[in-house]
Amino acid sequence: MSDTHAQTVAFVRETQIPPAPPPGRETGVYKWIRENLFSSVPNSILTLAALALIYALLSSTLPWLLNGVWTTNSLAECREVLDGKLGACFSVLSERWNQLLYGFKYPGTEYWRPNLALVLLLVALAPVLFFDLPRKLLAFTAIYPFLAFWLIWGGSILVPIVALLGFVAAGFVFQKFGKGSFALGFFGAIVAAVVVWNIGGFLIPEGASDNAMLSAVPSRDLGGFMLNMMLGVTCVSLSVPLGIALALGRQSNMPLIKWICVVFIEFVRGVPLITLLFVASVMLSYFFPPDATVDLFLRVVIMITLFSAAYIAEVIRGGLAALPKGQYEAADSLGLDYPQAMRLIILPQALKISIPGIVNVAVGLFKDTTLVSVISMFDLVGMIRGPILASTEWNGVYWELLGFAAFLFFIVCYGISQYSQWLERRLATDHH
Amino acid sequence: MSTLTDPPKAQFQLSMLVNDTRYRSLTFQAIAALVLALAIWYLGNNLIQNLRAAGLNISYGFLGDPSGYDINQRLIEYDSQSSHARAAVVGVLNTLLVAVLACITATIFGVVAGVLRLSNNWLVSKLMAVYVEIFRNIPVLIWIIIIFTIMTAVMPGPREFRGDNATSSMLFDLFAFTNRGVYIPMPWFESGFFASGALNWLVVIAALVGSFLVMRRIEANATKTQEKTGVRPKTKLIALGVWLVPLALVLFVMGLSWEVPELKGFNFKGGIKIGGPLIALWFALSIYTGAFIAENVRAGIQAINKGQTEAAAALGLRPGRIMNLVVLPQALRVIIPPLISNFLNITKNSSLAIAVGYADITATLGGITLNQTGRAIECVLLLMLFYLTASLLISMVMNVYNASVKLKER
């Protein structure tokens, strides 16, 4: 061993160097911007283009929005206040607020009724949407449709009570016989309900609606966003059970029932909703008995429900097909009959899989309720295009009104889709 | 000692109709058939009674009567003396026109937005997310009305193009954007082979189809050579020639010239007029459905395992080829089925034309003809028949395509 190194003292560091902060360009905002916005030349060009687009959008809309006028009585007055400056004329919203929400015929003193119905709707929906809430609240959900009908249409309270009694009788019969044989319980329930409704129909006196607690409002007086909400809620809630029945029918191994369902679903899905609304407005009354006057609202509800039921049926069919075959076999091996297997094992899982699809249909259906304006019902869009834009005061305020309508629909639809995403996370039983 | 007993004799009891699985399905189907027959009888009976009360009958004779109304946007000859049937045909062609146009542009919008939403540029992906959410959550009817309003209330009128100090001017002196529609130059043939313009265009299409067939042969030969020798002959220049030379020759012989729209009197004359309603419907359907397609494209690309990209990169493929050869062929399988239903939706949503006065089949047959003749049942039935046929055709064609791109399992 040479002694070259004998005198050199080995340098041994005895303490650790304290960790130094990363260089400035590798941390914080600077790094984030560089990696996410300017990582390469094309990326930088994209960023600049996006910034230019955002600037162009904001620079034209923001002054218009912020400079808005809320308190004038007509467009001419509004233009005077603005005095040539860029600004929105939101006064049309504040002046026609009630018309936009309730239509132009609903009696002004009765606005509290739809309002109360809306609040109660939220209460009734809560236990359905958030199933952590106590199950007893579902009792109110069951009563709600009759209550809401009475609140909005008014008239004799006997009508919704008889309707409710029919359902109560049906439920009672089903409880009594459904345990033994599902078919017996099911058909018995239908018979019971029909019997109660017929008897009740005789018992309601002729002029019961004339001096009722809540004055009667005919369907043709409904309008505005209220009409969209009513159509949306009614049709979705009616079409889910119908859709389940159609999906099960389509999966059935009874050829006749299967073909009825297939033909119905494919027919409805093949035609646009507008043609079905035409059926409701000009054609359907030919199919009712000559003396029956079924009002337009009901006819539209029937057609939209059939329409969305066909779509929901396809979604649920997907859910049924996605279930492993073992689930069906397990149900069979437990000795469950068809209704039991469906209710206890198959449908709960299939519906869970179908939730995103059902919500999609629901959102689409809610948006499609605007189409009733084509058959001259005055929903939100119908009100804007008809009475409001045609009036001398407000002829020419397009953006404020259409923007308001778009905003309302966006809020509701975006809310529903966010709820469905929450529900999916909540229901996820698999672990990743 | 055991006694053998006969198996119990099969004895038919009434309760077996419901409880015995051998008969149960027959019972239920018999009930269903009965209910169906009763319903049809009931509805048909009502229909007959109502029609008799109204003094009507079911007859399609009205289709031959002169229609008495004009149609602004039309692809074939039509005037107010033409029959209702011809008006319906004009409507059918208009529906197909707007549906085809909107399907093409919606696919472009959707693919661009879907790919950009996956971009690693934060700003761009967020911008596309906003686009998708806004357009998906607002009814298409409102979009159609908004764009129609832009077309009619915001665009300049033709008179603003006139004079020396006109407030508006034509783009490149070729395109005019007015509140009555967009005017674009129209190609036509000075010395065409045929008198009718449509036949001359068929010649052009025939030339293009010929080029396509020749190109297919050349590509196939190139592949054969490549498989034999390993070197692919260069075909790009030849391809350019095969596509351009016959086309240029045909256009030159027939004397292609352009008719540029010009301001004459109160309005633009010449060129092709694309009316405001058509543009509103076309554009609104494209951006609305584009948002849905964007989500499908994103889902399709995300469904491809990242390992596929990495494996392809490990094999030495460049990013462009990874996209073309590995990711897209697999993603297409996920994208195409929902794309079919989006095309169907465009076709069906084109019926909203009635809201802006575009003369599609719903507006002619289901709108004016229905109101003039009062033949509600016949008109609505014909309308439904048309849409059913269109839907079935689209899904059939697209399913054939879907079958050709789907995973071939062996």
Short mmCIF file of N, CA and C in Angstrom, two decimals, chain B residues 193-291:
data_model
loop_
_atom_site.label_atom_id
_atom_site.label_comp_id
_atom_site.label_asym_id
_atom_site.label_seq_id
_atom_site.Cartn_x
_atom_site.Cartn_y
_atom_site.Cartn_z
N PHE B 193 -72.60 18.08 -70.48
CA PHE B 193 -73.05 17.07 -71.43
C PHE B 193 -74.56 17.01 -71.48
N PHE B 194 -75.19 17.32 -70.36
CA PHE B 194 -76.64 17.19 -70.28
C PHE B 194 -77.26 18.54 -70.01
N ALA B 195 -78.54 18.61 -70.25
CA ALA B 195 -79.23 19.87 -70.00
C ALA B 195 -79.40 20.10 -68.49
N SER B 196 -79.64 18.99 -67.77
CA SER B 196 -79.93 19.15 -66.34
C SER B 196 -78.65 19.18 -65.52
N GLY B 197 -78.60 20.05 -64.53
CA GLY B 197 -77.41 20.20 -63.70
C GLY B 197 -77.09 18.94 -62.92
N ALA B 198 -78.15 18.27 -62.41
CA ALA B 198 -77.93 17.11 -61.56
C ALA B 198 -77.17 16.01 -62.30
N LEU B 199 -77.52 15.80 -63.61
CA LEU B 199 -76.85 14.75 -64.37
C LEU B 199 -75.37 15.07 -64.56
N ASN B 200 -75.08 16.38 -64.78
CA ASN B 200 -73.68 16.78 -64.92
C ASN B 200 -72.89 16.48 -63.66
N TRP B 201 -73.53 16.72 -62.51
CA TRP B 201 -72.83 16.42 -61.26
C TRP B 201 -72.61 14.93 -61.11
N LEU B 202 -73.54 14.13 -61.64
CA LEU B 202 -73.34 12.68 -61.58
C LEU B 202 -72.06 12.29 -62.30
N VAL B 203 -71.75 12.99 -63.44
CA VAL B 203 -70.52 12.72 -64.18
C VAL B 203 -69.31 12.97 -63.27
N VAL B 204 -69.35 14.08 -62.55
CA VAL B 204 -68.25 14.40 -61.63
C VAL B 204 -68.10 13.31 -60.58
N ILE B 205 -69.25 12.88 -60.02
CA ILE B 205 -69.19 11.85 -58.99
C ILE B 205 -68.63 10.56 -59.58
N ALA B 206 -69.04 10.25 -60.84
CA ALA B 206 -68.53 9.04 -61.49
C ALA B 206 -67.01 9.11 -61.62
N ALA B 207 -66.50 10.30 -62.00
CA ALA B 207 -65.05 10.46 -62.12
C ALA B 207 -64.37 10.19 -60.78
N LEU B 208 -64.95 10.72 -59.70
CA LEU B 208 -64.36 10.53 -58.37
C LEU B 208 -64.38 9.06 -57.98
N VAL B 209 -65.51 8.38 -58.26
CA VAL B 209 -65.60 6.96 -57.92
C VAL B 209 -64.55 6.17 -58.70
N GLY B 210 -64.36 6.54 -59.99
CA GLY B 210 -63.34 5.87 -60.79
C GLY B 210 -61.96 6.03 -60.17
N SER B 211 -61.63 7.26 -59.78
CA SER B 211 -60.34 7.52 -59.14
C SER B 211 -60.18 6.66 -57.90
N PHE B 212 -61.27 6.56 -57.13
CA PHE B 212 -61.22 5.79 -55.89
C PHE B 212 -60.91 4.34 -56.19
N LEU B 213 -61.58 3.77 -57.23
CA LEU B 213 -61.35 2.36 -57.54
C LEU B 213 -59.92 2.13 -57.99
N VAL B 214 -59.41 3.05 -58.86
CA VAL B 214 -58.03 2.92 -59.33
C VAL B 214 -57.07 2.98 -58.15
N MET B 215 -57.33 3.92 -57.22
CA MET B 215 -56.45 4.06 -56.06
C MET B 215 -56.42 2.78 -55.23
N ARG B 216 -57.59 2.13 -55.13
CA ARG B 216 -57.64 0.90 -54.35
C ARG B 216 -56.73 -0.15 -54.96
N ARG B 217 -56.75 -0.24 -56.31
CA ARG B 217 -55.89 -1.20 -56.98
C ARG B 217 -54.43 -0.88 -56.71
N ILE B 218 -54.08 0.42 -56.82
CA ILE B 218 -52.68 0.82 -56.64
C ILE B 218 -52.22 0.49 -55.23
N GLU B 219 -53.07 0.78 -54.24
CA GLU B 219 -52.70 0.50 -52.85
C GLU B 219 -52.50 -1.00 -52.65
N ALA B 220 -53.42 -1.80 -53.24
CA ALA B 220 -53.32 -3.24 -53.07
C ALA B 220 -52.02 -3.76 -53.67
N ASN B 221 -51.66 -3.21 -54.86
CA ASN B 221 -50.40 -3.63 -55.50
C ASN B 221 -49.21 -3.25 -54.64
N ALA B 222 -49.28 -2.04 -54.06
CA ALA B 222 -48.17 -1.58 -53.21
C ALA B 222 -48.00 -2.52 -52.03
N THR B 223 -49.14 -2.92 -51.42
CA THR B 223 -49.06 -3.83 -50.29
C THR B 223 -48.45 -5.16 -50.71
N LYS B 224 -48.84 -5.62 -51.91
CA LYS B 224 -48.30 -6.89 -52.39
C LYS B 224 -46.79 -6.79 -52.56
N THR B 225 -46.35 -5.70 -53.20
CA THR B 225 -44.91 -5.50 -53.39
C THR B 225 -44.20 -5.45 -52.04
N GLN B 226 -44.84 -4.74 -51.08
CA GLN B 226 -44.21 -4.62 -49.77
C GLN B 226 -44.07 -5.98 -49.11
N GLU B 227 -45.09 -6.81 -49.24
CA GLU B 227 -45.02 -8.12 -48.61
C GLU B 227 -43.96 -8.98 -49.25
N LYS B 228 -43.73 -8.78 -50.57
CA LYS B 228 -42.74 -9.59 -51.27
C LYS B 228 -41.33 -9.11 -50.98
N THR B 229 -41.12 -7.78 -51.07
CA THR B 229 -39.75 -7.26 -51.00
C THR B 229 -39.44 -6.55 -49.70
N GLY B 230 -40.47 -6.16 -48.96
CA GLY B 230 -40.20 -5.43 -47.72
C GLY B 230 -40.10 -3.94 -47.93
N VAL B 231 -40.12 -3.49 -49.16
CA VAL B 231 -40.04 -2.05 -49.42
C VAL B 231 -41.36 -1.60 -50.05
N ARG B 232 -41.95 -0.57 -49.46
CA ARG B 232 -43.23 -0.11 -50.01
C ARG B 232 -42.95 0.94 -51.07
N PRO B 233 -43.45 0.72 -52.32
CA PRO B 233 -43.23 1.73 -53.35
C PRO B 233 -43.94 3.02 -53.00
N LYS B 234 -43.35 4.14 -53.39
CA LYS B 234 -43.95 5.43 -53.05
C LYS B 234 -45.19 5.65 -53.92
N THR B 235 -46.32 5.92 -53.28
CA THR B 235 -47.57 6.07 -54.04
C THR B 235 -48.17 7.46 -53.91
N LYS B 236 -47.55 8.31 -53.10
CA LYS B 236 -48.23 9.57 -52.80
C LYS B 236 -48.41 10.44 -54.05
N LEU B 237 -47.34 10.54 -54.86
CA LEU B 237 -47.42 11.39 -56.06
C LEU B 237 -48.44 10.83 -57.05
N ILE B 238 -48.38 9.49 -57.23
CA ILE B 238 -49.32 8.86 -58.15
C ILE B 238 -50.75 9.11 -57.67
N ALA B 239 -50.95 9.01 -56.36
CA ALA B 239 -52.29 9.21 -55.80
C ALA B 239 -52.80 10.60 -56.13
N LEU B 240 -51.93 11.57 -55.95
CA LEU B 240 -52.31 12.96 -56.25
C LEU B 240 -52.78 13.07 -57.69
N GLY B 241 -51.99 12.44 -58.60
CA GLY B 241 -52.35 12.50 -60.01
C GLY B 241 -53.67 11.80 -60.29
N VAL B 242 -53.83 10.60 -59.71
CA VAL B 242 -55.04 9.82 -59.98
C VAL B 242 -56.28 10.57 -59.51
N TRP B 243 -56.16 11.27 -58.36
CA TRP B 243 -57.33 12.00 -57.85
C TRP B 243 -57.59 13.27 -58.67
N LEU B 244 -56.54 14.02 -58.97
CA LEU B 244 -56.75 15.37 -59.50
C LEU B 244 -56.95 15.40 -61.01
N VAL B 245 -56.16 14.62 -61.78
CA VAL B 245 -56.18 14.78 -63.23
C VAL B 245 -57.56 14.51 -63.85
N PRO B 246 -58.19 13.34 -63.53
CA PRO B 246 -59.50 13.11 -64.16
C PRO B 246 -60.53 14.17 -63.75
N LEU B 247 -60.47 14.57 -62.47
CA LEU B 247 -61.43 15.55 -61.96
C LEU B 247 -61.26 16.87 -62.71
N ALA B 248 -59.99 17.31 -62.80
CA ALA B 248 -59.73 18.58 -63.49
C ALA B 248 -60.16 18.50 -64.94
N LEU B 249 -59.88 17.34 -65.56
CA LEU B 249 -60.24 17.16 -66.97
C LEU B 249 -61.75 17.28 -67.16
N VAL B 250 -62.50 16.57 -66.32
CA VAL B 250 -63.96 16.58 -66.43
C VAL B 250 -64.49 18.00 -66.23
N LEU B 251 -63.98 18.66 -65.17
CA LEU B 251 -64.48 20.00 -64.87
C LEU B 251 -64.14 20.97 -66.01
N PHE B 252 -62.94 20.78 -66.60
CA PHE B 252 -62.53 21.69 -67.68
C PHE B 252 -63.39 21.48 -68.92
N VAL B 253 -63.60 20.20 -69.27
CA VAL B 253 -64.38 19.91 -70.48
C VAL B 253 -65.79 20.46 -70.34
N MET B 254 -66.37 20.31 -69.14
CA MET B 254 -67.74 20.75 -68.97
C MET B 254 -67.81 22.24 -68.68
N GLY B 255 -66.67 22.87 -68.50
CA GLY B 255 -66.65 24.32 -68.32
C GLY B 255 -67.22 24.77 -66.99
N LEU B 256 -66.53 24.43 -65.91
CA LEU B 256 -66.99 24.83 -64.58
C LEU B 256 -66.89 26.34 -64.42
N SER B 257 -67.94 26.96 -63.95
CA SER B 257 -67.82 28.38 -63.61
C SER B 257 -68.64 28.64 -62.36
N TRP B 258 -68.36 29.75 -61.72
CA TRP B 258 -69.00 30.04 -60.45
C TRP B 258 -69.95 31.22 -60.61
N GLU B 259 -71.11 31.08 -60.00
CA GLU B 259 -72.04 32.18 -59.99
C GLU B 259 -71.96 32.84 -58.61
N VAL B 260 -71.39 34.05 -58.58
CA VAL B 260 -71.18 34.72 -57.30
C VAL B 260 -72.42 35.54 -56.96
N PRO B 261 -72.89 35.46 -55.71
CA PRO B 261 -74.06 36.24 -55.34
C PRO B 261 -73.79 37.74 -55.45
N GLU B 262 -74.78 38.46 -55.95
CA GLU B 262 -74.62 39.90 -56.15
C GLU B 262 -75.82 40.62 -55.59
N LEU B 263 -75.61 41.82 -55.11
CA LEU B 263 -76.70 42.61 -54.58
C LEU B 263 -77.44 43.25 -55.74
N LYS B 264 -78.70 42.87 -55.91
CA LYS B 264 -79.50 43.46 -57.00
C LYS B 264 -80.84 43.84 -56.41
N GLY B 265 -81.19 45.08 -56.54
CA GLY B 265 -82.47 45.53 -55.99
C GLY B 265 -82.45 45.43 -54.48
N PHE B 266 -83.48 44.76 -53.93
CA PHE B 266 -83.59 44.71 -52.47
C PHE B 266 -82.86 43.52 -51.87
N ASN B 267 -82.36 42.62 -52.72
CA ASN B 267 -81.84 41.40 -52.14
C ASN B 267 -80.67 40.88 -52.97
N PHE B 268 -80.00 39.88 -52.45
CA PHE B 268 -78.93 39.24 -53.19
C PHE B 268 -79.52 38.32 -54.24
N LYS B 269 -78.90 38.28 -55.40
CA LYS B 269 -79.36 37.37 -56.44
C LYS B 269 -78.19 36.47 -56.83
N GLY B 270 -78.52 35.30 -57.30
CA GLY B 270 -77.48 34.39 -57.75
C GLY B 270 -76.84 33.65 -56.59
N GLY B 271 -76.06 32.64 -56.94
CA GLY B 271 -75.42 31.86 -55.90
C GLY B 271 -76.42 30.94 -55.23
N ILE B 272 -75.94 30.26 -54.20
CA ILE B 272 -76.81 29.38 -53.44
C ILE B 272 -77.22 30.11 -52.17
N LYS B 273 -78.51 30.12 -51.90
CA LYS B 273 -78.97 30.73 -50.66
C LYS B 273 -79.20 29.64 -49.62
N ILE B 274 -78.53 29.77 -48.49
CA ILE B 274 -78.80 28.87 -47.38
C ILE B 274 -79.61 29.66 -46.38
N GLY B 275 -80.88 29.31 -46.22
CA GLY B 275 -81.78 30.13 -45.42
C GLY B 275 -81.44 30.10 -43.94
N GLY B 276 -81.86 31.15 -43.23
CA GLY B 276 -81.62 31.24 -41.79
C GLY B 276 -82.13 30.03 -41.02
N PRO B 277 -83.36 29.57 -41.27
CA PRO B 277 -83.86 28.41 -40.54
C PRO B 277 -82.98 27.18 -40.71
N LEU B 278 -82.51 26.95 -41.95
CA LEU B 278 -81.66 25.78 -42.19
C LEU B 278 -80.37 25.90 -41.38
N ILE B 279 -79.77 27.11 -41.42
CA ILE B 279 -78.51 27.28 -40.69
C ILE B 279 -78.73 27.11 -39.19
N ALA B 280 -79.83 27.71 -38.68
CA ALA B 280 -80.10 27.60 -37.25
C ALA B 280 -80.23 26.14 -36.85
N LEU B 281 -81.02 25.40 -37.62
CA LEU B 281 -81.26 24.00 -37.30
C LEU B 281 -79.98 23.19 -37.41
N TRP B 282 -79.28 23.39 -38.51
CA TRP B 282 -78.05 22.66 -38.78
C TRP B 282 -77.02 22.90 -37.68
N PHE B 283 -76.76 24.18 -37.40
CA PHE B 283 -75.71 24.52 -36.45
C PHE B 283 -76.11 24.09 -35.03
N ALA B 284 -77.37 24.35 -34.66
CA ALA B 284 -77.80 24.02 -33.30
C ALA B 284 -77.74 22.51 -33.08
N LEU B 285 -78.24 21.73 -34.03
CA LEU B 285 -78.17 20.28 -33.88
C LEU B 285 -76.73 19.81 -33.79
N SER B 286 -75.83 20.46 -34.58
CA SER B 286 -74.43 20.03 -34.57
C SER B 286 -73.79 20.29 -33.22
N ILE B 287 -73.93 21.51 -32.69
CA ILE B 287 -73.21 21.77 -31.44
C ILE B 287 -73.85 21.03 -30.29
N TYR B 288 -75.18 20.85 -30.34
CA TYR B 288 -75.86 20.15 -29.24
C TYR B 288 -75.45 18.68 -29.24
N THR B 289 -75.61 18.01 -30.39
CA THR B 289 -75.26 16.59 -30.44
C THR B 289 -73.76 16.40 -30.35
N GLY B 290 -72.98 17.42 -30.84
CA GLY B 290 -71.53 17.34 -30.73
C GLY B 290 -71.09 17.16 -29.28
N ALA B 291 -71.79 17.82 -28.36
CA ALA B 291 -71.43 17.70 -26.95
C ALA B 291 -71.62 16.26 -26.47
#
